[in-house]
Short mmCIF file of C-alpha atoms (C1' of nucleotides) in Angstrom, two decimals:
data_model
loop_
_atom_site.label_atom_id
_atom_site.label_comp_id
_atom_site.label_asym_id
_atom_site.label_seq_id
_atom_site.Cartn_x
_atom_site.Cartn_y
_atom_site.Cartn_z
CA UNK B 1 2.66 244.31 -70.99
CA UNK B 2 2.61 242.52 -67.68
CA UNK B 3 -1.06 243.19 -67.48
CA UNK B 4 -1.93 241.57 -70.80
CA UNK B 5 0.35 238.56 -70.17
CA UNK B 6 -1.41 237.99 -66.85
CA UNK B 7 -4.74 238.20 -68.59
CA UNK B 8 -3.65 235.68 -71.21
CA UNK B 9 -2.56 233.08 -68.64
CA UNK B 10 -5.76 233.82 -66.76
CA UNK B 11 -7.80 232.94 -69.84
CA UNK B 12 -5.85 229.71 -70.28
CA UNK B 13 -6.49 228.73 -66.67
CA UNK B 14 -10.17 229.55 -67.11
CA UNK B 15 -10.26 227.17 -70.05
CA UNK B 16 -8.30 224.49 -68.19
CA UNK B 17 -10.74 224.62 -65.31
CA UNK B 18 -13.64 224.35 -67.70
CA UNK B 19 -12.17 221.16 -69.19
CA UNK B 20 -11.44 219.66 -65.76
CA UNK B 21 -14.91 220.47 -64.44
CA UNK B 22 -16.54 218.86 -67.44
CA UNK B 23 -14.22 215.81 -67.12
CA UNK B 24 -13.80 215.74 -70.86
CA UNK B 25 -13.58 212.26 -72.34
CA UNK B 26 -10.77 211.37 -74.71
CA UNK B 27 -11.63 212.64 -78.17
CA UNK B 28 -14.60 214.44 -76.67
CA UNK B 29 -15.72 217.53 -78.54
CA UNK B 30 -15.66 220.96 -76.96
CA UNK B 31 -18.51 223.40 -77.53
CA UNK B 32 -18.11 225.59 -80.64
CA UNK B 33 -15.99 228.67 -80.18
CA UNK B 34 -18.99 230.95 -80.59
CA UNK B 35 -20.82 229.23 -77.74
CA UNK B 36 -17.80 228.68 -75.53
CA UNK B 37 -16.60 232.27 -75.50
CA UNK B 38 -20.06 233.35 -74.40
CA UNK B 39 -20.18 230.63 -71.75
CA UNK B 40 -16.79 231.64 -70.35
CA UNK B 41 -17.60 235.35 -70.56
CA UNK B 42 -14.60 236.24 -72.73
CA UNK B 43 -14.28 237.43 -76.29
CA UNK B 44 -13.73 235.02 -79.12
CA UNK B 45 -10.25 236.40 -79.75
CA UNK B 46 -9.19 235.74 -76.14
CA UNK B 47 -10.69 232.28 -76.28
CA UNK B 48 -8.84 231.50 -79.50
CA UNK B 49 -5.55 232.59 -77.95
CA UNK B 50 -6.13 230.27 -75.01
CA UNK B 51 -7.15 227.43 -77.33
CA UNK B 52 -3.99 228.01 -79.37
CA UNK B 53 -1.85 227.54 -76.29
CA UNK B 54 -3.61 224.32 -75.30
CA UNK B 55 -3.21 223.11 -78.87
CA UNK B 56 0.51 223.88 -78.74
CA UNK B 57 0.70 221.79 -75.58
CA UNK B 58 -0.93 218.90 -77.40
CA UNK B 59 -3.95 218.88 -75.09
CA UNK B 60 -6.51 219.64 -77.79
CA UNK B 61 -6.70 219.70 -81.56
CA UNK B 62 -8.93 221.64 -83.93
CA UNK B 63 -10.19 221.22 -87.45
CA UNK B 64 -12.21 223.56 -89.65
CA UNK B 65 -15.79 222.40 -89.98
CA UNK B 66 -15.42 219.64 -87.40
CA UNK B 67 -14.78 221.41 -84.14
CA UNK B 68 -12.33 221.40 -81.25
CA UNK B 69 -11.50 218.09 -79.63
CA UNK B 70 -9.92 217.02 -76.37
CA UNK B 71 -7.00 214.71 -76.98
CA UNK B 72 -3.25 214.61 -77.41
CA UNK B 73 -3.03 214.90 -81.17
CA UNK B 74 -5.01 215.37 -84.31
CA UNK B 75 -5.90 212.08 -85.93
CA UNK B 76 -3.53 212.03 -88.85
CA UNK B 77 -4.80 208.85 -90.49
CA UNK B 78 -7.30 210.01 -93.07
CA UNK B 79 -8.01 206.54 -94.42
CA UNK B 80 -7.72 208.19 -97.76
CA UNK B 81 -5.57 205.55 -99.31
CA UNK B 82 -5.54 207.49 -102.53
CA UNK B 83 -3.77 210.27 -100.71
CA UNK B 84 -1.24 207.83 -99.33
CA UNK B 85 -0.72 206.31 -102.74
CA UNK B 86 0.15 209.68 -104.17
CA UNK B 87 2.45 210.52 -101.30
CA UNK B 88 4.29 207.21 -101.16
CA UNK B 89 7.14 206.30 -103.46
CA UNK B 90 7.44 202.64 -104.40
CA UNK B 91 10.58 202.31 -102.30
CA UNK B 92 8.57 203.34 -99.25
CA UNK B 93 6.00 200.66 -99.97
CA UNK B 94 8.54 197.87 -100.32
CA UNK B 95 10.30 199.11 -97.19
CA UNK B 96 7.04 198.93 -95.26
CA UNK B 97 6.39 195.44 -96.60
CA UNK B 98 9.84 194.26 -95.54
CA UNK B 99 9.23 195.69 -92.10
CA UNK B 100 5.83 194.09 -91.55
CA UNK B 101 5.30 190.98 -93.66
CA UNK B 102 8.14 188.85 -92.24
CA UNK B 103 6.70 189.43 -88.77
CA UNK B 104 3.29 188.39 -90.05
CA UNK B 105 4.73 185.20 -91.51
CA UNK B 106 6.24 184.50 -88.12
CA UNK B 107 2.88 184.91 -86.37
CA UNK B 108 1.14 182.90 -89.09
CA UNK B 109 3.47 179.99 -88.33
CA UNK B 110 2.57 180.31 -84.66
CA UNK B 111 -1.20 180.85 -84.83
CA UNK B 112 -2.33 179.58 -88.24
CA UNK B 113 -5.10 177.00 -88.40
CA UNK B 114 -5.63 174.11 -90.81
CA UNK B 115 -8.16 176.08 -92.83
CA UNK B 116 -5.69 178.98 -93.10
CA UNK B 117 -3.11 176.56 -94.49
CA UNK B 118 -5.62 175.11 -96.96
CA UNK B 119 -6.39 178.58 -98.27
CA UNK B 120 -2.68 179.36 -98.61
CA UNK B 121 -2.11 176.11 -100.49
CA UNK B 122 -4.99 176.93 -102.81
CA UNK B 123 -3.54 180.38 -103.57
CA UNK B 124 -0.09 178.98 -104.29
CA UNK B 125 -1.57 176.41 -106.66
CA UNK B 126 -3.77 178.87 -108.55
CA UNK B 127 -0.87 181.30 -108.75
CA UNK B 128 1.17 178.73 -110.62
CA UNK B 129 -1.64 177.93 -113.04
CA UNK B 130 -2.38 181.56 -113.88
CA UNK B 131 -2.34 182.25 -117.60
CA UNK B 132 -2.56 186.02 -117.28
CA UNK B 133 -0.59 188.59 -115.32
CA UNK B 134 -3.74 190.04 -113.86
CA UNK B 135 -4.89 186.64 -112.61
CA UNK B 136 -1.41 185.92 -111.31
CA UNK B 137 -1.35 189.16 -109.35
CA UNK B 138 -4.78 188.40 -107.99
CA UNK B 139 -3.75 185.06 -106.50
CA UNK B 140 -0.37 186.33 -105.37
CA UNK B 141 -2.30 189.00 -103.52
CA UNK B 142 -4.69 186.42 -102.07
CA UNK B 143 -1.72 184.39 -100.87
CA UNK B 144 -0.25 187.27 -98.90
CA UNK B 145 -3.68 188.07 -97.56
CA UNK B 146 -4.11 184.45 -96.43
CA UNK B 147 -0.87 184.77 -94.47
CA UNK B 148 -2.23 187.89 -92.84
CA UNK B 149 -5.44 186.06 -91.97
CA UNK B 150 -3.41 183.23 -90.42
CA UNK B 151 -2.01 185.58 -87.79
CA UNK B 152 -5.50 185.53 -86.25
CA UNK B 153 -4.93 189.14 -85.31
CA UNK B 154 -7.67 191.44 -86.58
CA UNK B 155 -5.60 194.55 -86.04
CA UNK B 156 -2.64 193.22 -88.02
CA UNK B 157 -4.99 192.04 -90.75
CA UNK B 158 -6.47 195.50 -91.00
CA UNK B 159 -3.06 197.18 -91.09
CA UNK B 160 -1.94 194.80 -93.80
CA UNK B 161 -5.07 195.59 -95.80
CA UNK B 162 -4.23 199.27 -96.02
CA UNK B 163 -0.61 198.48 -96.80
CA UNK B 164 -1.84 196.15 -99.51
CA UNK B 165 -4.18 198.67 -101.08
CA UNK B 166 -1.40 201.23 -101.32
CA UNK B 167 0.89 198.60 -102.81
CA UNK B 168 -1.60 197.58 -105.47
CA UNK B 169 -2.38 201.14 -106.50
CA UNK B 170 1.29 202.08 -106.87
CA UNK B 171 2.36 198.88 -108.60
CA UNK B 172 -0.69 198.64 -110.83
CA UNK B 173 0.07 199.06 -114.51
CA UNK B 174 3.68 198.01 -114.09
CA UNK B 175 5.04 194.73 -115.31
CA UNK B 176 3.49 194.80 -118.77
CA UNK B 177 6.77 193.80 -120.39
CA UNK B 178 5.69 190.23 -120.99
CA UNK B 179 2.13 189.30 -121.79
CA UNK B 180 2.04 186.09 -119.78
CA UNK B 181 3.76 185.02 -116.55
CA UNK B 182 6.53 182.51 -117.29
CA UNK B 183 6.09 178.91 -116.24
CA UNK B 184 9.22 178.99 -114.10
CA UNK B 185 8.47 182.30 -112.44
CA UNK B 186 10.93 182.81 -109.60
CA UNK B 187 8.15 183.58 -107.12
CA UNK B 188 6.70 180.09 -107.36
CA UNK B 189 9.58 178.49 -105.48
CA UNK B 190 9.59 181.38 -103.01
CA UNK B 191 5.88 180.95 -102.32
CA UNK B 192 6.49 177.25 -101.72
CA UNK B 193 9.29 178.03 -99.28
CA UNK B 194 7.09 180.44 -97.30
CA UNK B 195 4.19 178.01 -97.27
CA UNK B 196 6.36 175.07 -96.17
CA UNK B 197 7.95 177.02 -93.32
CA UNK B 198 4.58 178.22 -92.01
CA UNK B 199 3.01 174.75 -92.17
CA UNK B 200 6.10 173.33 -90.44
CA UNK B 201 5.39 175.81 -87.61
CA UNK B 202 8.86 177.26 -88.05
CA UNK B 203 8.49 181.03 -87.35
CA UNK B 204 12.08 182.06 -88.02
CA UNK B 205 12.30 180.16 -91.29
CA UNK B 206 8.95 181.60 -92.38
CA UNK B 207 10.16 185.14 -91.69
CA UNK B 208 13.40 184.51 -93.55
CA UNK B 209 11.59 183.00 -96.54
CA UNK B 210 9.34 186.03 -96.66
CA UNK B 211 12.32 188.37 -96.54
CA UNK B 212 13.93 186.47 -99.42
CA UNK B 213 10.70 186.72 -101.41
CA UNK B 214 10.36 190.46 -100.82
CA UNK B 215 13.99 191.07 -101.69
CA UNK B 216 13.37 189.23 -104.92
CA UNK B 217 10.27 191.27 -105.66
CA UNK B 218 12.11 194.48 -104.90
CA UNK B 219 15.09 193.65 -107.10
CA UNK B 220 12.87 192.52 -109.97
CA UNK B 221 10.67 195.64 -109.79
CA UNK B 222 13.07 198.47 -109.14
CA UNK B 223 16.34 197.31 -110.66
CA UNK B 224 15.72 199.56 -113.72
CA UNK B 225 15.78 202.57 -111.45
CA UNK B 226 18.60 201.50 -109.13
CA UNK B 227 21.29 200.96 -111.70
CA UNK O 1 -29.95 169.90 -115.84
CA UNK O 2 -27.24 169.96 -118.46
CA UNK O 3 -29.21 172.65 -120.23
CA UNK O 4 -29.37 175.04 -117.28
CA UNK O 5 -25.68 174.53 -116.42
CA UNK O 6 -24.75 175.47 -119.97
CA UNK O 7 -26.89 178.58 -119.74
CA UNK O 8 -25.20 179.55 -116.49
CA UNK O 9 -21.68 179.32 -117.90
CA UNK O 10 -22.92 181.17 -120.96
CA UNK O 11 -24.09 184.04 -118.77
CA UNK O 12 -20.73 184.14 -117.01
CA UNK O 13 -18.90 184.29 -120.32
CA UNK O 14 -21.22 187.04 -121.49
CA UNK O 15 -20.29 189.03 -118.40
CA UNK O 16 -16.58 188.30 -118.79
CA UNK O 17 -16.68 189.56 -122.37
CA UNK O 18 -18.47 192.68 -121.23
CA UNK O 19 -15.71 193.42 -118.71
CA UNK O 20 -12.95 192.73 -121.22
CA UNK O 21 -14.56 194.89 -123.90
CA UNK O 22 -14.90 197.78 -121.49
CA UNK O 23 -11.30 197.29 -120.27
CA UNK O 24 -12.40 197.91 -116.72
CA UNK O 25 -9.89 199.81 -114.60
CA UNK O 26 -8.86 198.48 -111.21
CA UNK O 27 -11.50 199.41 -108.65
CA UNK O 28 -13.67 200.62 -111.50
CA UNK O 29 -17.40 200.47 -110.87
CA UNK O 30 -19.70 198.33 -112.97
CA UNK O 31 -23.12 199.59 -114.04
CA UNK O 32 -25.89 198.91 -111.51
CA UNK O 33 -27.47 195.47 -111.72
CA UNK O 34 -30.76 196.92 -112.93
CA UNK O 35 -29.06 198.63 -115.85
CA UNK O 36 -26.57 195.88 -116.59
CA UNK O 37 -29.10 193.07 -116.89
CA UNK O 38 -31.04 195.15 -119.39
CA UNK O 39 -27.87 195.99 -121.30
CA UNK O 40 -26.83 192.33 -121.49
CA UNK O 41 -30.37 191.19 -122.29
CA UNK O 42 -30.64 188.74 -119.40
CA UNK O 43 -32.77 188.71 -116.29
CA UNK O 44 -31.48 190.14 -113.04
CA UNK O 45 -31.46 186.71 -111.45
CA UNK O 46 -29.23 185.29 -114.16
CA UNK O 47 -26.96 188.32 -113.93
CA UNK O 48 -26.67 187.95 -110.18
CA UNK O 49 -25.72 184.28 -110.53
CA UNK O 50 -22.97 185.23 -112.96
CA UNK O 51 -21.81 188.07 -110.70
CA UNK O 52 -21.75 185.65 -107.77
CA UNK O 53 -19.38 183.35 -109.63
CA UNK O 54 -17.03 186.19 -110.55
CA UNK O 55 -17.11 187.32 -106.95
CA UNK O 56 -16.21 183.81 -105.79
CA UNK O 57 -13.25 183.92 -108.17
CA UNK O 58 -12.12 187.17 -106.58
CA UNK O 59 -12.53 189.13 -109.81
CA UNK O 60 -15.16 191.53 -108.48
CA UNK O 61 -16.61 192.58 -105.16
CA UNK O 62 -19.98 194.02 -104.22
CA UNK O 63 -21.38 196.15 -101.46
CA UNK O 64 -24.93 197.18 -100.70
CA UNK O 65 -25.57 200.81 -101.54
CA UNK O 66 -22.16 201.28 -103.18
CA UNK O 67 -22.23 199.10 -106.23
CA UNK O 68 -20.24 196.33 -107.91
CA UNK O 69 -16.54 196.92 -108.39
CA UNK O 70 -13.85 195.35 -110.52
CA UNK O 71 -10.99 194.22 -108.35
CA UNK O 72 -9.61 191.22 -106.49
CA UNK O 73 -11.16 191.77 -103.10
CA UNK O 74 -13.52 193.94 -101.11
CA UNK O 75 -11.72 196.70 -99.30
CA UNK O 76 -11.85 195.44 -95.74
CA UNK O 77 -10.24 198.44 -94.09
CA UNK O 78 -13.17 200.61 -93.08
CA UNK O 79 -11.02 203.15 -91.27
CA UNK O 80 -13.60 202.79 -88.56
CA UNK O 81 -11.13 202.50 -85.78
CA UNK O 82 -13.97 202.23 -83.33
CA UNK O 83 -14.99 198.99 -84.97
CA UNK O 84 -11.46 197.67 -84.71
CA UNK O 85 -11.24 198.73 -81.10
CA UNK O 86 -14.31 196.68 -80.29
CA UNK O 87 -13.07 193.68 -82.23
CA UNK O 88 -9.52 193.68 -80.88
CA UNK O 89 -8.53 192.21 -77.57
CA UNK O 90 -5.67 193.95 -75.75
CA UNK O 91 -3.40 190.97 -76.39
CA UNK O 92 -3.89 191.47 -80.11
CA UNK O 93 -2.88 195.11 -79.80
CA UNK O 94 0.31 194.37 -77.91
CA UNK O 95 1.10 191.57 -80.35
CA UNK O 96 0.75 193.97 -83.26
CA UNK O 97 2.95 196.51 -81.51
CA UNK O 98 5.66 193.90 -80.90
CA UNK O 99 5.50 192.95 -84.56
CA UNK O 100 5.78 196.47 -85.94
CA UNK O 101 7.40 198.88 -83.53
CA UNK O 102 10.83 197.19 -83.27
CA UNK O 103 11.08 197.33 -87.05
CA UNK O 104 10.17 201.00 -86.94
CA UNK O 105 12.87 201.66 -84.34
CA UNK O 106 15.32 199.95 -86.67
CA UNK O 107 14.34 202.19 -89.58
CA UNK O 108 14.36 205.25 -87.33
CA UNK O 109 18.00 204.51 -86.48
CA UNK O 110 18.77 204.31 -90.20
CA UNK O 111 16.80 207.26 -91.55
CA UNK O 112 16.17 209.61 -88.62
CA UNK O 113 17.24 213.24 -88.89
CA UNK O 114 18.57 215.62 -86.27
CA UNK O 115 15.19 217.26 -85.85
CA UNK O 116 13.58 213.84 -85.35
CA UNK O 117 16.09 213.14 -82.59
CA UNK O 118 15.42 216.51 -80.98
CA UNK O 119 11.69 215.78 -80.88
CA UNK O 120 12.32 212.36 -79.37
CA UNK O 121 14.60 213.88 -76.71
CA UNK O 122 11.92 216.43 -75.88
CA UNK O 123 9.27 213.73 -75.46
CA UNK O 124 11.50 211.64 -73.20
CA UNK O 125 12.21 214.65 -71.02
CA UNK O 126 8.59 215.76 -70.72
CA UNK O 127 7.57 212.17 -70.03
CA UNK O 128 9.82 212.10 -66.99
CA UNK O 129 8.51 215.40 -65.67
CA UNK O 130 4.86 214.44 -66.00
CA UNK O 131 2.87 214.94 -62.81
CA UNK O 132 -0.28 213.21 -64.03
CA UNK O 133 -0.95 209.87 -65.70
CA UNK O 134 -2.80 211.53 -68.52
CA UNK O 135 0.09 213.86 -69.27
CA UNK O 136 2.52 210.96 -68.98
CA UNK O 137 0.56 208.92 -71.48
CA UNK O 138 0.39 211.91 -73.79
CA UNK O 139 4.18 212.29 -73.97
CA UNK O 140 4.79 208.57 -74.05
CA UNK O 141 2.49 208.52 -77.06
CA UNK O 142 4.31 211.45 -78.64
CA UNK O 143 7.60 209.64 -78.13
CA UNK O 144 6.48 206.57 -80.03
CA UNK O 145 4.99 208.80 -82.70
CA UNK O 146 8.32 210.64 -83.04
CA UNK O 147 10.02 207.30 -83.67
CA UNK O 148 7.47 206.58 -86.36
CA UNK O 149 8.14 209.98 -87.92
CA UNK O 150 11.88 209.25 -87.90
CA UNK O 151 11.39 206.35 -90.30
CA UNK O 152 10.70 208.98 -92.96
CA UNK O 153 8.20 206.53 -94.45
CA UNK O 154 4.74 208.04 -94.84
CA UNK O 155 3.10 204.67 -95.26
CA UNK O 156 4.60 203.26 -92.07
CA UNK O 157 3.69 206.44 -90.23
CA UNK O 158 0.11 206.10 -91.35
CA UNK O 159 -0.07 202.43 -90.38
CA UNK O 160 1.38 203.25 -86.98
CA UNK O 161 -1.22 205.98 -86.52
CA UNK O 162 -4.11 203.54 -86.84
CA UNK O 163 -2.34 201.03 -84.61
CA UNK O 164 -1.84 203.81 -82.11
CA UNK O 165 -5.44 204.95 -82.15
CA UNK O 166 -6.65 201.43 -81.47
CA UNK O 167 -4.12 201.07 -78.68
CA UNK O 168 -5.20 204.29 -77.01
CA UNK O 169 -8.86 203.47 -77.16
CA UNK O 170 -8.43 199.99 -75.67
CA UNK O 171 -5.95 201.01 -72.98
CA UNK O 172 -7.74 204.20 -72.07
CA UNK O 173 -9.21 204.16 -68.61
CA UNK O 174 -6.82 201.50 -67.42
CA UNK O 175 -4.00 202.11 -65.01
CA UNK O 176 -5.91 204.19 -62.51
CA UNK O 177 -4.41 202.25 -59.59
CA UNK O 178 -2.04 205.04 -58.63
CA UNK O 179 -2.91 208.68 -59.01
CA UNK O 180 0.52 209.84 -60.13
CA UNK O 181 3.31 208.19 -62.14
CA UNK O 182 6.19 207.19 -59.84
CA UNK O 183 9.46 209.10 -60.10
CA UNK O 184 11.39 205.94 -60.90
CA UNK O 185 8.93 204.62 -63.45
CA UNK O 186 10.50 201.64 -65.20
CA UNK O 187 9.71 203.06 -68.66
CA UNK O 188 12.01 206.03 -68.18
CA UNK O 189 15.18 203.94 -68.45
CA UNK O 190 13.67 201.99 -71.33
CA UNK O 191 12.88 205.18 -73.21
CA UNK O 192 16.45 206.31 -72.68
CA UNK O 193 17.78 203.01 -74.03
CA UNK O 194 15.66 203.26 -77.16
CA UNK O 195 16.60 206.88 -77.72
CA UNK O 196 20.33 206.21 -77.21
CA UNK O 197 20.35 203.28 -79.64
CA UNK O 198 18.55 205.26 -82.35
CA UNK O 199 20.82 208.29 -81.98
CA UNK O 200 23.86 205.97 -82.06
CA UNK O 201 22.57 204.73 -85.45
CA UNK O 202 22.48 201.18 -84.11
CA UNK O 203 19.41 199.53 -85.72
CA UNK O 204 19.64 196.14 -84.04
CA UNK O 205 20.11 197.63 -80.57
CA UNK O 206 17.20 200.01 -81.18
CA UNK O 207 14.93 197.13 -82.16
CA UNK O 208 16.00 195.11 -79.13
CA UNK O 209 15.47 198.06 -76.79
CA UNK O 210 12.00 198.53 -78.22
CA UNK O 211 11.21 194.84 -77.73
CA UNK O 212 12.35 195.07 -74.12
CA UNK O 213 10.18 198.13 -73.57
CA UNK O 214 7.10 196.48 -75.09
CA UNK O 215 7.63 193.30 -73.09
CA UNK O 216 7.76 195.46 -69.99
CA UNK O 217 4.56 197.26 -70.94
CA UNK O 218 2.82 193.97 -71.68
CA UNK O 219 3.85 192.37 -68.40
CA UNK O 220 2.87 195.43 -66.39
CA UNK O 221 -0.53 195.75 -68.06
CA UNK O 222 -1.75 192.20 -68.41
CA UNK O 223 -0.11 190.36 -65.58
CA UNK O 224 -3.36 190.43 -63.56
CA UNK O 225 -5.01 188.35 -66.27
CA UNK O 226 -2.13 186.02 -67.07
CA UNK O 227 -1.58 184.55 -63.62
"C1'" DA Z 1 -1.86 250.06 -80.49
"C1'" DA Z 2 -4.96 246.59 -78.74
"C1'" DA Z 3 -9.37 244.51 -78.33
"C1'" DC Z 4 -13.80 243.73 -79.95
"C1'" DA Z 5 -17.87 242.53 -82.84
"C1'" DG Z 6 -19.43 241.39 -87.05
"C1'" DA Z 7 -18.99 239.55 -91.59
"C1'" DC Z 8 -16.95 236.44 -94.63
"C1'" DC Z 9 -14.37 232.05 -96.25
"C1'" DA Z 10 -13.29 227.22 -96.83
"C1'" DA Z 11 -13.98 222.84 -94.94
"C1'" DT Z 12 -16.97 219.77 -92.58
"C1'" DA Z 13 -21.20 217.91 -90.55
"C1'" DT Z 14 -26.04 217.01 -91.04
"C1'" DC Z 15 -30.15 215.30 -92.98
"C1'" DA Z 16 -33.55 214.00 -96.47
"C1'" DA Z 17 -33.91 211.88 -101.04
"C1'" DA Z 18 -32.16 208.90 -104.58
"C1'" DA Z 19 -29.50 204.84 -105.72
"C1'" DT Z 20 -27.84 200.14 -105.07
"C1'" DG Z 21 -27.02 195.20 -103.76
"C1'" DG Z 22 -29.69 191.62 -101.36
"C1'" DT Z 23 -34.07 189.25 -100.44
"C1'" DT Z 24 -38.81 187.94 -100.67
"C1'" DT Z 25 -43.23 187.17 -103.05
"C1'" DG Z 26 -46.36 185.62 -106.31
"C1'" DA Z 27 -47.32 184.48 -110.97
"C1'" DC Z 28 -46.03 181.81 -114.87
"C1'" DC Z 29 -44.18 178.04 -117.52
"C1'" DA Z 30 -42.19 173.53 -118.79
"C1'" DT N 1 -42.48 169.95 -109.00
"C1'" DG N 2 -38.82 172.85 -109.99
"C1'" DG N 3 -37.09 176.77 -112.27
"C1'" DT N 4 -37.51 181.60 -114.11
"C1'" DC N 5 -38.97 186.09 -114.02
"C1'" DA N 6 -40.67 190.66 -112.68
"C1'" DA N 7 -42.04 193.50 -109.17
"C1'" DA N 8 -41.85 194.99 -104.56
"C1'" DC N 9 -39.43 195.54 -100.40
"C1'" DC N 10 -35.25 196.07 -97.21
"C1'" DA N 11 -30.86 197.77 -95.39
"C1'" DT N 12 -27.01 200.31 -96.60
"C1'" DT N 13 -24.69 203.82 -99.06
"C1'" DT N 14 -24.25 207.82 -102.04
"C1'" DT N 15 -25.68 212.36 -103.32
"C1'" DG N 16 -26.85 217.08 -102.82
"C1'" DA N 17 -28.58 221.13 -100.44
"C1'" DT N 18 -28.25 223.40 -96.02
"C1'" DA N 19 -26.32 224.42 -91.52
"C1'" DT N 20 -22.26 224.47 -88.64
"C1'" DT N 21 -17.44 225.38 -87.41
"C1'" DG N 22 -12.58 226.94 -87.15
"C1'" DG N 23 -9.86 230.54 -89.44
"C1'" DT N 24 -9.45 235.25 -91.26
"C1'" DC N 25 -10.30 239.94 -92.39
"C1'" DT N 26 -12.27 244.69 -91.63
"C1'" DG N 27 -13.97 248.66 -89.46
"C1'" DT N 28 -14.91 250.55 -85.01
"C1'" DT N 29 -14.03 251.48 -80.32
"C1'" DT N 30 -11.26 252.35 -76.37
#
DNA sequence: AAACAGACCAATATCAAAATGGTTTGACCA
DNA sequence: TGGTCAAACCATTTTGATATTGGTCTGTTT
């Protein structure tokens, strides 16, 4: 027993030294198991035991067909938004929106440019004049996207894009109760409030207006299920 | 002149009718241009002009090699984090973290489970005992990821993953000034504060502790450039 | 009983060929 | 002269067959 345990730790150290000598880069790929076990002079079973320990420590991660990689964790984000859409309940989506979009409105008020504001104004206007739910949703979507663009932060814009795709694919098909959006749709005033606060360069008011808008959207969409 | 303008709008209407008759699904793919122009009985040039107008309206989007798709906007998120990493300056990354992570801490305090807390405690402990910067960063990363997991929101977790990947790839290689992390590293107390607030189920305090931590990280990392 | 080598499996990468949106060219026509 | 059209060409992406890779099982050996 002691003998085999010593051997196991010995194999792990052999592997550790190999990684240190090679000065593996982050996310660098290790040689395939079949090559590596030969290179280290140990059997594939021994090698796999050592790899398993390093994986448990979070030093490497493995994936069938791809290989073994040096790094702290497997990359969970699959970019398969369809997968996310299936996994996410609508309440999760609205929760994520309420966590992120007010902050984006805040940054939009701080960093937005004149052309950002013009685009937002255009979206608000076309949203009001929409004669079809599908067109309305399109410009409502463009409005929120314009706010994201106004943050002037490419990373935030990208994150919002994925959030937005998931939102659209979960909400799509809902809201067919009425054929046309009403003239006095509640969102119109809320859009105006968000727009005004951002143009006034008032971050806190912009965030609060966005929260109010999202609360309204949430209550309008999920009230049937809540009560 | 009037004649050609009329023809142009006529082509657009022809295309609109085609889409309505087919009842295109969201993100549905249109036939290839070469087939569609034949099917509609117009030249490819005319078809492309009509498609261009619909694209300007945000009704469709096109991509070389992929096709023409029905939907409000091109899908910007390429999931190519490497691209984002090149496009994003470090200040954008820290800005995005300060926008999102405090909200996640808040939700973690609301929704976290006992096993989430245990994982967070483990990360904090192993972070303190790290004898190497790389190991320290690994457990610091795991700690923030545990907070994301505690939100119990798959969408937020996924968004945080991409944010995190970009962060790691831009920050990687920095911070080689000292060989080992100091025993009294400032982040240790900050991690404790975040962990305590979350376990105490105090959302506002958790968010504030996270903001403090991120401010500290930002000042420590980018002070050389700011002054 | 444990370790090993080989074979097999499912998932992924790889690479050439086909497909697709975008552009240019030259002929044709009003 | 200005516009239209068809064909060719380009860069990018998809597709499909093949090779590669981590994970697993089996029979043999020690």
